[in-house]
């Protein structure tokens, strides 16, 4: 499975690189039919009318030495590289800059917290408010989800023992996405004030005011704790409670391109599996 995902990400990188070439004036941009050929992945006609071939290489900077060896042996091939590889080679061997093109950081994987949470919420059908005030109806569930996250982080445990009902998953995804978009403190102090006021409404005169103040204070305490510990873990916690993985996010983020890649794989497999032309049957005397 890991090998398949790796190959699929490589094919996605080729689609991405082809788009970049077309946006920069290249025409007749073609991805190689044979994904195993070693010399080039994409051919194109440059803006000046010249034929150019490209290799597409993505990955971490640890892959840079291997790519640099390819650069040394293929001076007539242009290389389209992920930023990590591009920057690593550029620092050590700046003479290769003219042979390389940077196609960006992490253009395949979803690693940024806000981007990942937005992708997750969209695919779970979770409606995320556009502003803090629009989040008011969710105040009680925001505080409940925040307390769960606080408890999980304090005990250094994942959501293994947490309730995984659909409602719980939606609450957590909505809450961490709101925190990512508007800030932990602003979301939780707002939600705490609304929840506290609602609880205070059953108290004698002045209960709303007292409850609101207590709620704001409680929300601020949770916010203070989560501000120190939560931000780097927001996406991981949301994935854990929804029982999804980064490969799932990769699929959600790139579904249209994956479908296109799958069709190419299917067409190639069907061509390879087609029976050879049959010879006439041998007659027996």
CSV table of C-alpha atoms in Angstrom, one decimal:
chain,number,residue,atom,x,y,z
A,1,UNK,CA,0.0,0.0,0.0
A,2,UNK,CA,2.8,2.4,0.8
A,3,UNK,CA,4.4,1.7,-2.5
A,4,UNK,CA,1.2,2.3,-4.3
A,5,UNK,CA,0.6,5.6,-2.6
A,6,UNK,CA,4.1,6.7,-3.3
A,7,UNK,CA,3.6,5.9,-7.0
A,8,UNK,CA,0.3,7.7,-7.1
A,9,UNK,CA,1.9,10.8,-5.5
A,10,UNK,CA,4.6,10.7,-8.2
A,11,UNK,CA,1.9,10.7,-10.9
A,12,UNK,CA,0.1,13.6,-9.1
A,13,UNK,CA,3.4,15.5,-9.2
A,14,UNK,CA,3.6,15.0,-12.9
A,15,UNK,CA,0.1,16.5,-13.4
A,16,UNK,CA,1.0,19.4,-11.2
A,17,UNK,CA,4.3,20.0,-13.2
A,18,UNK,CA,2.4,19.8,-16.5
A,19,UNK,CA,0.0,22.5,-15.3
A,20,UNK,CA,3.0,24.7,-14.4
A,21,UNK,CA,4.5,24.3,-17.8
A,22,UNK,CA,1.3,25.2,-19.6
A,23,UNK,CA,0.9,28.3,-17.3
A,24,UNK,CA,4.4,29.4,-18.4
A,25,UNK,CA,3.9,29.3,-22.2
A,26,UNK,CA,4.8,25.7,-23.0
A,27,UNK,CA,2.7,23.9,-25.5
A,28,UNK,CA,2.1,20.3,-26.6
A,29,UNK,CA,2.8,19.2,-23.0
A,30,UNK,CA,2.7,15.5,-22.7
A,31,UNK,CA,3.2,13.1,-19.8
A,32,UNK,CA,5.0,9.9,-20.8
A,33,UNK,CA,2.7,6.9,-21.5
A,34,UNK,CA,5.3,4.6,-20.0
A,35,UNK,CA,5.7,5.6,-16.3
A,36,UNK,CA,8.8,3.4,-15.9
A,37,UNK,CA,11.0,5.0,-18.5
A,38,UNK,CA,14.0,6.5,-16.9
A,39,UNK,CA,15.0,9.5,-19.0
A,40,UNK,CA,12.0,11.8,-18.9
A,41,UNK,CA,8.5,12.2,-17.5
A,42,UNK,CA,7.1,15.1,-19.5
A,43,UNK,CA,7.9,16.4,-23.0
A,44,UNK,CA,6.9,19.9,-24.3
A,45,UNK,CA,7.5,22.6,-26.8
A,46,UNK,CA,9.1,25.7,-25.1
A,47,UNK,CA,8.0,29.3,-25.7
A,48,UNK,CA,10.8,29.7,-28.3
A,49,UNK,CA,9.7,26.6,-30.2
A,50,UNK,CA,12.4,24.2,-28.9
A,51,UNK,CA,11.7,20.7,-27.7
A,52,UNK,CA,12.3,20.1,-24.0
A,53,UNK,CA,12.0,17.0,-21.8
A,54,UNK,CA,11.6,17.1,-18.0
A,55,UNK,CA,12.0,14.8,-15.1
A,56,UNK,CA,9.8,15.3,-12.1
A,57,UNK,CA,11.2,14.6,-8.7
A,58,UNK,CA,9.5,15.2,-5.3
A,59,UNK,CA,10.2,14.3,-1.8
A,60,UNK,CA,12.2,15.4,1.2
A,61,UNK,CA,15.7,16.8,1.1
A,62,UNK,CA,17.2,13.4,1.9
A,63,UNK,CA,16.4,12.5,-1.7
A,64,UNK,CA,18.5,15.4,-3.0
A,65,UNK,CA,21.8,13.5,-3.4
A,66,UNK,CA,20.2,10.9,-5.7
A,67,UNK,CA,18.6,13.6,-7.8
A,68,UNK,CA,21.8,15.5,-8.0
A,69,UNK,CA,23.5,12.4,-9.4
A,70,UNK,CA,20.8,12.3,-12.1
A,71,UNK,CA,21.5,16.0,-12.9
A,72,UNK,CA,25.1,15.2,-13.4
A,73,UNK,CA,24.5,12.5,-16.0
A,74,UNK,CA,21.6,14.1,-17.9
A,75,UNK,CA,22.6,17.6,-18.9
A,76,UNK,CA,20.0,17.7,-21.7
A,77,UNK,CA,17.1,17.1,-19.3
A,78,UNK,CA,15.3,19.7,-17.2
A,79,UNK,CA,14.3,18.8,-13.7
A,80,UNK,CA,11.1,19.9,-11.9
A,81,UNK,CA,11.7,19.5,-8.2
A,82,UNK,CA,9.9,19.9,-4.9
A,83,UNK,CA,11.2,22.9,-3.0
A,84,UNK,CA,13.0,20.7,-0.4
A,85,UNK,CA,15.1,19.0,-3.1
A,86,UNK,CA,15.5,22.2,-5.1
A,87,UNK,CA,16.8,24.2,-2.1
A,88,UNK,CA,19.1,21.4,-0.9
A,89,UNK,CA,20.8,21.0,-4.3
A,90,UNK,CA,20.9,24.8,-4.8
A,91,UNK,CA,22.9,25.3,-1.6
A,92,UNK,CA,25.5,22.7,-2.4
A,93,UNK,CA,25.6,23.0,-6.2
A,94,UNK,CA,24.3,26.3,-7.5
A,95,UNK,CA,25.6,25.6,-10.9
A,96,UNK,CA,22.5,23.4,-11.5
A,97,UNK,CA,20.0,26.2,-11.0
A,98,UNK,CA,19.5,26.7,-14.8
A,99,UNK,CA,18.6,23.0,-15.1
A,100,UNK,CA,16.1,23.0,-12.2
A,101,UNK,CA,12.6,24.4,-11.6
A,102,UNK,CA,11.0,24.7,-8.2
A,103,UNK,CA,7.4,23.4,-8.2
A,104,UNK,CA,6.6,24.2,-4.6
A,105,UNK,CA,6.5,22.9,-1.0
A,106,UNK,CA,4.3,19.9,-0.2
A,107,UNK,CA,2.0,20.4,-3.2
A,108,UNK,CA,0.9,16.8,-2.9
A,109,UNK,CA,0.5,16.2,0.8
A,110,UNK,CA,-1.8,18.1,3.2
A,111,UNK,CA,0.4,19.1,6.1
A,112,UNK,CA,-0.6,22.7,6.9
A,113,UNK,CA,-3.0,22.6,9.9
A,114,UNK,CA,-5.6,25.1,8.6
A,115,UNK,CA,-5.6,23.6,5.1
A,116,UNK,CA,-5.8,20.0,6.4
A,117,UNK,CA,-8.7,20.9,8.8
A,118,UNK,CA,-10.6,22.7,6.0
A,119,UNK,CA,-10.2,19.7,3.8
A,120,UNK,CA,-11.3,17.4,6.6
A,121,UNK,CA,-14.4,19.5,7.5
A,122,UNK,CA,-15.4,19.8,3.9
A,123,UNK,CA,-15.3,16.1,3.3
A,124,UNK,CA,-17.2,15.3,6.5
A,125,UNK,CA,-19.9,17.8,5.5
A,126,UNK,CA,-19.2,20.0,8.6
A,127,UNK,CA,-20.4,23.6,8.2
A,128,UNK,CA,-17.8,26.0,9.5
A,129,UNK,CA,-19.0,29.5,10.3
A,130,UNK,CA,-17.3,32.4,8.5
A,131,UNK,CA,-17.0,34.6,11.6
A,132,UNK,CA,-16.9,34.4,15.4
A,133,UNK,CA,-20.4,35.7,15.8
A,134,UNK,CA,-21.8,33.0,13.5
A,135,UNK,CA,-20.3,30.4,15.8
A,136,UNK,CA,-22.6,31.4,18.7
A,137,UNK,CA,-25.1,28.6,18.2
A,138,UNK,CA,-22.3,26.1,18.7
A,139,UNK,CA,-20.9,27.6,21.9
A,140,UNK,CA,-21.8,24.7,24.2
A,141,UNK,CA,-20.5,22.0,21.9
A,142,UNK,CA,-17.3,24.0,21.4
A,143,UNK,CA,-16.6,24.1,25.1
A,144,UNK,CA,-17.4,20.4,25.4
A,145,UNK,CA,-15.0,19.5,22.6
A,146,UNK,CA,-12.3,21.8,24.0
A,147,UNK,CA,-12.5,20.2,27.4
A,148,UNK,CA,-12.1,16.8,25.8
A,149,UNK,CA,-9.0,18.0,23.9
A,150,UNK,CA,-7.6,19.5,27.2
A,151,UNK,CA,-8.1,16.2,29.0
A,152,UNK,CA,-6.5,14.2,26.1
A,153,UNK,CA,-3.4,16.4,26.0
A,154,UNK,CA,-3.0,16.4,29.8
A,155,UNK,CA,-2.9,12.6,29.9
A,156,UNK,CA,-0.8,12.4,26.7
A,157,UNK,CA,-3.3,10.0,25.3
A,158,UNK,CA,-5.0,10.1,21.9
A,159,UNK,CA,-8.7,9.8,21.5
A,160,UNK,CA,-8.6,6.0,21.9
A,161,UNK,CA,-11.0,6.1,24.9
A,162,UNK,CA,-13.2,8.9,23.6
A,163,UNK,CA,-16.7,8.7,22.2
A,164,UNK,CA,-16.5,8.3,18.5
A,165,UNK,CA,-20.1,9.0,17.6
A,166,UNK,CA,-20.8,11.0,14.5
A,167,UNK,CA,-21.9,14.0,16.7
A,168,UNK,CA,-18.7,13.9,18.7
A,169,UNK,CA,-16.6,13.8,15.5
A,170,UNK,CA,-18.4,16.7,14.0
A,171,UNK,CA,-18.0,18.7,17.3
A,172,UNK,CA,-14.3,18.2,17.4
A,173,UNK,CA,-13.7,18.9,13.7
A,174,UNK,CA,-15.8,22.1,13.9
A,175,UNK,CA,-14.0,23.3,17.1
A,176,UNK,CA,-10.4,22.7,16.0
A,177,UNK,CA,-11.2,24.3,12.6
A,178,UNK,CA,-12.7,27.4,14.3
A,179,UNK,CA,-9.7,27.6,16.6
A,180,UNK,CA,-7.3,27.4,13.6
A,181,UNK,CA,-9.2,30.1,11.8
A,182,UNK,CA,-9.9,32.6,14.5
A,183,UNK,CA,-7.5,31.7,17.3
A,184,UNK,CA,-7.9,29.5,20.4
A,185,UNK,CA,-8.5,32.3,22.9
A,186,UNK,CA,-11.1,34.3,20.9
A,187,UNK,CA,-13.1,31.2,20.1
A,188,UNK,CA,-13.1,29.7,23.6
A,189,UNK,CA,-13.7,32.9,25.6
A,190,UNK,CA,-16.6,33.7,23.3
A,191,UNK,CA,-18.0,30.2,23.7
A,192,UNK,CA,-17.4,30.1,27.4
A,193,UNK,CA,-19.3,33.4,27.9
A,194,UNK,CA,-22.3,32.2,25.9
A,195,UNK,CA,-22.3,28.8,27.6
A,196,UNK,CA,-21.9,30.3,31.1
A,197,UNK,CA,-24.8,32.8,30.5
A,198,UNK,CA,-27.0,30.0,29.3
A,199,UNK,CA,-26.2,28.0,32.5
A,200,UNK,CA,-26.8,31.1,34.6
A,201,UNK,CA,-30.3,31.6,33.2
A,202,UNK,CA,-31.7,29.0,35.6
A,203,UNK,CA,-30.2,30.9,38.6
A,204,UNK,CA,-31.9,33.7,40.5
A,205,UNK,CA,-31.7,37.4,39.4
A,206,UNK,CA,-28.3,38.2,37.9
A,207,UNK,CA,-27.5,34.6,37.1
A,208,UNK,CA,-26.9,35.4,33.4
A,209,UNK,CA,-24.3,38.0,34.2
A,210,UNK,CA,-22.5,35.9,36.8
A,211,UNK,CA,-22.7,32.8,34.6
A,212,UNK,CA,-21.4,34.7,31.7
A,213,UNK,CA,-18.4,36.1,33.6
A,214,UNK,CA,-17.7,32.6,35.0
A,215,UNK,CA,-18.0,31.1,31.6
A,216,UNK,CA,-15.6,33.6,30.1
A,217,UNK,CA,-13.1,32.9,32.9
A,218,UNK,CA,-13.5,29.2,32.4
A,219,UNK,CA,-13.1,29.5,28.6
A,220,UNK,CA,-10.0,31.7,29.1
A,221,UNK,CA,-8.4,29.0,31.4
A,222,UNK,CA,-9.0,26.3,28.8
A,223,UNK,CA,-7.7,28.6,26.1
A,224,UNK,CA,-4.6,29.4,28.0
A,225,UNK,CA,-3.8,25.7,28.4
A,226,UNK,CA,-4.6,24.8,24.8
A,227,UNK,CA,-2.7,27.7,23.4
A,228,UNK,CA,0.5,26.2,24.9
A,229,UNK,CA,-0.1,22.7,23.8
A,230,UNK,CA,-2.7,22.3,21.1
A,231,UNK,CA,-1.7,24.2,17.9
A,232,UNK,CA,0.9,21.7,16.6
A,233,UNK,CA,-1.5,18.8,17.3
A,234,UNK,CA,-4.8,20.1,16.0
A,235,UNK,CA,-4.9,18.1,12.8
A,236,UNK,CA,-3.5,15.0,14.4
A,237,UNK,CA,-6.2,15.1,17.1
A,238,UNK,CA,-9.0,15.7,14.5
A,239,UNK,CA,-7.7,12.8,12.4
A,240,UNK,CA,-7.6,10.6,15.5
A,241,UNK,CA,-11.1,11.2,16.6
A,242,UNK,CA,-12.4,10.7,13.0
A,243,UNK,CA,-10.3,7.6,12.6
A,244,UNK,CA,-8.7,8.9,9.4
A,245,UNK,CA,-5.1,9.2,8.2
A,246,UNK,CA,-3.0,11.6,6.2
A,247,UNK,CA,-3.4,9.3,3.1
A,248,UNK,CA,-7.2,9.9,3.5
A,249,UNK,CA,-6.5,13.7,3.4
A,250,UNK,CA,-4.3,13.2,0.4
A,251,UNK,CA,-7.2,11.5,-1.4
A,252,UNK,CA,-9.8,14.2,-0.3
A,253,UNK,CA,-7.5,17.0,-1.3
A,254,UNK,CA,-6.7,15.6,-4.8
A,255,UNK,CA,-9.8,13.5,-5.7
A,256,UNK,CA,-10.2,14.9,-9.2
A,257,UNK,CA,-6.5,14.4,-10.1
A,258,UNK,CA,-6.5,10.9,-8.5
A,259,UNK,CA,-9.6,10.0,-10.6
A,260,UNK,CA,-7.7,11.2,-13.7
A,261,UNK,CA,-4.6,9.2,-12.7
A,262,UNK,CA,-6.7,6.1,-12.0
A,263,UNK,CA,-8.2,6.3,-15.5
A,264,UNK,CA,-4.7,6.4,-17.0
A,265,UNK,CA,-3.7,3.3,-15.0
A,266,UNK,CA,-6.9,1.6,-16.0
A,267,UNK,CA,-6.3,2.3,-19.7
A,268,UNK,CA,-2.7,1.2,-19.6
A,269,UNK,CA,-3.7,-2.0,-17.7
A,270,UNK,CA,-6.4,-2.7,-20.3
A,271,UNK,CA,-4.0,-2.2,-23.2
A,272,UNK,CA,-1.4,-4.6,-21.6
A,273,UNK,CA,-4.1,-7.2,-20.8
A,274,UNK,CA,-5.6,-7.2,-24.4
A,275,UNK,CA,-5.2,-10.6,-26.0
A,276,UNK,CA,-2.8,-11.0,-28.9
A,277,UNK,CA,-4.3,-11.4,-32.3
A,278,UNK,CA,-5.2,-15.1,-32.6
A,279,UNK,CA,-3.7,-17.3,-35.3
A,280,UNK,CA,-5.9,-19.4,-37.5
A,281,UNK,CA,-6.7,-22.7,-35.9
A,282,UNK,CA,-4.5,-25.6,-37.0
A,283,UNK,CA,-6.4,-28.1,-39.1
A,284,UNK,CA,-6.1,-31.8,-38.3
A,285,UNK,CA,-6.2,-34.4,-41.0
